[in-house]
Amino acid sequence: MTIERWERTTEVPLLVAALLFLAAYAVPILQPGLGRGERWMWMLVTLATWVVFLVDYVVRLHLAPDSWAYARKNLLDVLVLLLPLLRPLKLVRTLRTFSFLHGRQRLGLEGRAMVYAGSATVLLGLTASLAVLSVERGAHGSNIATFGDAVWWACVTVTGTGYGDLFPVTARGRAIGIGLMFGGLGLLGVVTASFASWFMTRFKRGDEG
Amino acid sequence: MTIERWERTTEVPLLVAALLFLAAYAVPILQPGLGRGERWMWMLVTLATWVVFLVDYVVRLHLAPDSWAYARKNLLDVLVLLLPLLRPLKLVRTLRTFSFLHGRQRLGLEGRAMVYAGSATVLLGLTASLAVLSVERGAHGSNIATFGDAVWWACVTVTGTGYGDLFPVTARGRAIGIGLMFGGLGLLGVVTASFASWFMTRFKRGDEG
Amino acid sequence: MTIERWERTTEVPLLVAALLFLAAYAVPILQPGLGRGERWMWMLVTLATWVVFLVDYVVRLHLAPDSWAYARKNLLDVLVLLLPLLRPLKLVRTLRTFSFLHGRQRLGLEGRAMVYAGSATVLLGLTASLAVLSVERGAHGSNIATFGDAVWWACVTVTGTGYGDLFPVTARGRAIGIGLMFGGLGLLGVVTASFASWFMTRFKRGDEG
Amino acid sequence: MTIERWERTTEVPLLVAALLFLAAYAVPILQPGLGRGERWMWMLVTLATWVVFLVDYVVRLHLAPDSWAYARKNLLDVLVLLLPLLRPLKLVRTLRTFSFLHGRQRLGLEGRAMVYAGSATVLLGLTASLAVLSVERGAHGSNIATFGDAVWWACVTVTGTGYGDLFPVTARGRAIGIGLMFGGLGLLGVVTASFASWFMTRFKRGDEG
């Protein structure tokens, strides 16, 4: 079996696994009053999806003509296996595959770059909202108490606006904030540059037509 | 009748309609003590202008050689019909038509892109100011009380400065703020890129001449 | 006499006049306890430099082969005559002429664009600092009390950082702030774009050499 | 002996010296309760590394075929000798040499520009954190008390987010903040532009392959 065929076959199962992983991360944070049994269930889901991603990675290494070259070219995969918080990026990747199959006609290169970097920004913001909420809620002197607060804080942070009505006060919360600021600069830089380029192209075309 | 002729004929009436719609949105917010009769009048104006835009859209669909292709190419029009808050963008479009007719000689491509994206930013900021004022004024713990406050907040937000002296506290106010932050990043990104490009071109020319 | 010769001859006197105008604007703000006589003296300096700029403009219009074309091409000059606060931009212009004469060998196009847009940013920030200080000092609820505060506020505003420790509270102070935010976005956009371009060029060259 | 051979030979010793200088700057700030002997030791280390850099500079001037041309081309070196706080930039330079020797295959031009400008940002942020901590700690009304606070403040400042939960209140602290804001705009502008360019290139390639 070729690696291309494997990737095509596992596309939908991996999308489901990524969504389940995200759910297993989100639900216990959003519902802090969860029972012991349900907590265990979501931990099992986390573990199961992690095993699924591990198996997928090992199989792809085996199927690749040159395993070392493949591993070096796909360093993000290893990162995602080691750092669970980066897992949602798998979701973006699957989304990218989808848009590659179906969206080629509708969207130009800039449009797809905007969708890809924009989706990565949304996932980054969502993950950071959940992470900061689980860390800051209950901390002494914290002002991020609800999921709504966390989403608002993430948007204010990722765009670099920084009102200062809400901000993390714990070391881990600040680390999440630093990741979000720099990640936002990079990803929204791609979105803005693509948007400006797309805008000028459309503007020029409307000028001629 | 061709679609081009329709668009040329309806240009001025649609400009008036867009201005009326904006006025019908702004006046009840800026004058909260309005009588029942006046409130009704402005609601009728809103409805009437909406019907005008709907009729214009349907006529254009009929006049287009391929209605489906036209609808797909002008998705913004549908969005504007469904979400009244985006309506002022019609105004920018008309403004664009005007600048296309008269301004071709004076402004280069970058100049017109700056005027277009800059006008869209002003309209976005103005709409967001009005919207946030109507939502936040009177909310518990809110600090945006007057139209002056709202305009100052919108400028501080759209440029990403974010002092934090004023900020929305309600869910709807925060949603407006999020739209303004991301919209400002995109539109002001176009303005800044166009300005930098125009500046460098003029600078280079001044260097040679 | 040709217009080029006039511009070359008046270069140094106009530079002195621009510096005097800036001083006449700055001194009464920085020293609020000035005597009546000194206040009058600085107002006379303001008036005299304004007359100098007006005479220079009229002479240039007369010397130009096509006065109307010249006026249309130099709209900034009229703006500067009407709005005294924009006057310091004359200073930048003179500075630009100087760097054109002497700096051609040392700095590339990007370097000069950085110097020009950077100087305009410094002048804009300095003018805004003085203006905001004269407006906010003594206003009810204001937190900008000294020139040091005003400079710190201007830097925090022009870069879009916006801590919110200091911010204008009067309508005129806010208007100055809005001008500074948008002006900073434009001018620092040019500086940043030029710096990135210059950096990549030098980086590429170091790569080859 | 040629200048190239000297630079290759002194690479590792200068890297060690730069690290020692950074340590000699950091340790007395991070450990304010240091004994008199230890303070003296770190001051000696500072002096010794400074002499090392001075000797290196003089030797390079002697080895260069045209000393004046070399001095004019390497103005950063003089700056670094006069202003100790800029010294860590030497570290980045050595790092650049390393990545030139070993990393040419792995990273493209944009990748290396990102690593270089990113490292400079990290060093700038680290130096500013240490400097602001030594200045603000103990100042009246200051809110930056620990190294963790200082790093968080530096990240919030360099990205232009500016929550305003922490900010310098002394004149020297504000000067450091101004340097960090403008330096961050320039360096992170390079990082963002390189990242966007790299992203679009990879995106285009993935599109074709």
XYZ file of C-alpha atoms in Angstrom, chain D:
209
model
C 47.456 35.922 9.306
C 44.320 36.832 7.358
C 41.271 38.420 8.982
C 39.099 35.461 7.907
C 41.338 33.012 9.757
C 41.352 35.240 12.875
C 37.551 35.387 12.848
C 37.280 31.621 12.478
C 39.819 30.980 15.279
C 38.240 33.440 17.758
C 34.677 32.296 17.114
C 34.326 29.929 20.089
C 36.328 32.050 22.605
C 34.226 35.120 21.691
C 31.030 33.107 22.107
C 32.179 32.096 25.599
C 33.114 35.727 26.363
C 29.701 36.972 25.204
C 27.937 34.376 27.379
C 30.131 35.369 30.344
C 29.333 39.047 29.783
C 25.610 38.266 29.723
C 25.984 36.200 32.907
C 27.973 38.999 34.577
C 25.145 41.390 33.720
C 22.340 39.031 34.743
C 23.530 37.444 37.990
C 23.869 40.612 40.158
C 20.402 41.710 38.996
C 18.747 38.338 39.565
C 20.413 37.889 42.974
C 20.252 41.272 44.707
C 21.506 39.765 47.989
C 24.945 38.994 46.561
C 27.997 39.442 48.830
C 30.635 42.132 48.252
C 33.198 39.609 46.980
C 30.863 38.084 44.457
C 29.816 41.525 43.180
C 33.494 42.344 42.638
C 34.055 39.053 40.836
C 31.220 39.693 38.362
C 32.485 43.234 37.770
C 35.905 41.782 36.983
C 34.265 39.342 34.549
C 32.488 42.291 32.881
C 35.762 44.179 32.598
C 37.703 41.125 31.358
C 35.197 40.306 28.620
C 35.123 43.973 27.617
C 38.935 43.905 27.239
C 38.607 40.686 25.203
C 36.173 42.375 22.803
C 38.379 45.484 22.579
C 41.482 43.415 21.805
C 39.550 41.417 19.203
C 38.377 44.661 17.559
C 41.882 46.180 17.473
C 43.400 42.986 16.063
C 40.758 42.858 13.332
C 41.441 46.495 12.457
C 45.170 45.672 12.117
C 44.566 42.569 10.030
C 42.148 44.264 7.649
C 43.726 45.375 4.347
C 42.073 48.817 4.706
C 41.450 49.579 8.398
C 39.317 52.680 7.778
C 37.042 50.897 5.292
C 36.679 47.998 7.741
C 35.819 50.350 10.631
C 33.219 52.185 8.543
C 31.644 48.907 7.389
C 31.437 47.540 10.962
C 29.967 50.471 12.888
C 27.920 48.077 15.039
C 31.179 46.850 16.590
C 32.047 50.334 17.883
C 28.522 50.806 19.196
C 28.804 47.490 21.024
C 32.133 48.533 22.575
C 30.696 51.836 23.824
C 27.266 50.681 25.008
C 27.610 47.510 27.110
C 23.859 46.856 26.999
C 24.091 46.156 23.261
C 26.841 43.605 23.846
C 24.573 40.549 23.621
C 24.177 41.350 19.920
C 27.688 39.891 19.601
C 26.110 36.641 20.692
C 23.634 36.790 17.837
C 26.441 37.483 15.442
C 28.365 34.404 16.512
C 25.153 32.427 16.316
C 24.739 33.702 12.775
C 28.204 32.464 11.841
C 27.351 29.043 13.250
C 24.125 28.773 11.344
C 25.984 29.840 8.221
C 28.435 26.969 8.587
C 26.087 24.177 9.501
C 22.570 25.198 8.607
C 22.866 26.131 4.961
C 21.325 22.887 3.780
C 18.417 22.758 6.194
C 17.080 26.305 6.224
C 16.303 28.585 3.289
C 17.021 32.312 3.285
C 13.716 33.099 5.014
C 14.276 30.429 7.650
C 17.674 31.865 8.554
C 16.336 35.436 8.595
C 13.630 34.243 11.020
C 16.200 32.530 13.263
C 18.494 35.589 13.206
C 15.823 38.260 13.797
C 14.056 35.958 16.263
C 17.270 35.422 18.281
C 17.910 39.165 18.273
C 14.356 39.676 19.591
C 14.900 37.122 22.367
C 18.204 38.763 23.364
C 16.651 42.229 23.210
C 13.745 41.066 25.354
C 16.035 39.303 27.844
C 18.341 42.319 28.160
C 15.371 44.676 28.526
C 13.844 42.389 31.182
C 17.050 42.466 33.219
C 17.548 46.210 32.724
C 13.959 47.118 33.631
C 14.084 44.855 36.686
C 17.263 46.503 37.985
C 15.749 49.965 37.461
C 12.143 49.455 38.541
C 12.537 47.060 41.479
C 12.162 49.171 44.555
C 11.074 52.331 42.690
C 8.096 54.155 44.213
C 4.803 53.025 42.657
C 6.497 50.348 40.528
C 4.650 47.116 39.710
C 7.559 45.106 38.243
C 9.001 43.227 41.212
C 10.315 39.815 40.055
C 12.197 38.485 37.022
C 8.987 36.665 36.003
C 7.145 39.998 36.004
C 9.921 41.572 33.929
C 9.865 38.799 31.290
C 6.060 38.965 31.063
C 6.236 42.775 30.726
C 8.914 42.478 28.016
C 6.813 39.997 25.971
C 3.665 42.123 26.336
C 5.680 45.189 25.245
C 7.728 43.738 22.377
C 4.604 42.349 20.676
C 2.784 45.668 21.167
C -0.011 44.043 23.166
C 0.384 46.328 26.177
C -2.196 45.092 28.703
C -1.095 47.705 31.191
C -1.078 45.368 34.223
C 2.666 46.051 34.449
C 4.511 49.125 33.138
C 7.646 51.116 34.066
C 7.203 54.288 36.115
C 10.777 55.646 36.244
C 12.358 57.721 33.476
C 15.037 55.073 32.830
C 12.471 52.263 32.866
C 10.354 54.157 30.328
C 13.409 54.721 28.113
C 14.050 50.943 28.150
C 10.380 50.390 27.287
C 10.578 52.807 24.335
C 13.650 50.996 22.996
C 11.861 47.663 23.379
C 8.693 48.848 21.580
C 10.508 50.266 18.555
C 13.066 47.427 18.462
C 10.236 44.909 18.645
C 8.372 46.602 15.772
C 11.472 46.380 13.577
C 12.712 42.889 14.494
C 9.294 41.214 14.714
C 8.419 42.940 11.412
C 11.336 41.005 9.865
C 10.225 37.765 11.558
C 6.588 38.197 10.455
C 7.495 39.155 6.872
C 9.916 36.201 6.601
C 7.341 33.827 8.088
C 4.602 35.006 5.703
C 6.966 34.685 2.744
C 8.119 31.210 3.860
C 4.522 30.137 4.486
C 3.360 31.231 1.029
C 6.329 29.493 -0.654
C 5.677 26.211 1.182
C 1.964 26.565 0.495
C 2.552 27.065 -3.238
C 4.937 24.103 -3.376
C 2.472 21.811 -1.544
C -0.067 22.957 -4.117
C 1.973 21.714 -7.044
C 3.523 18.530 -5.539
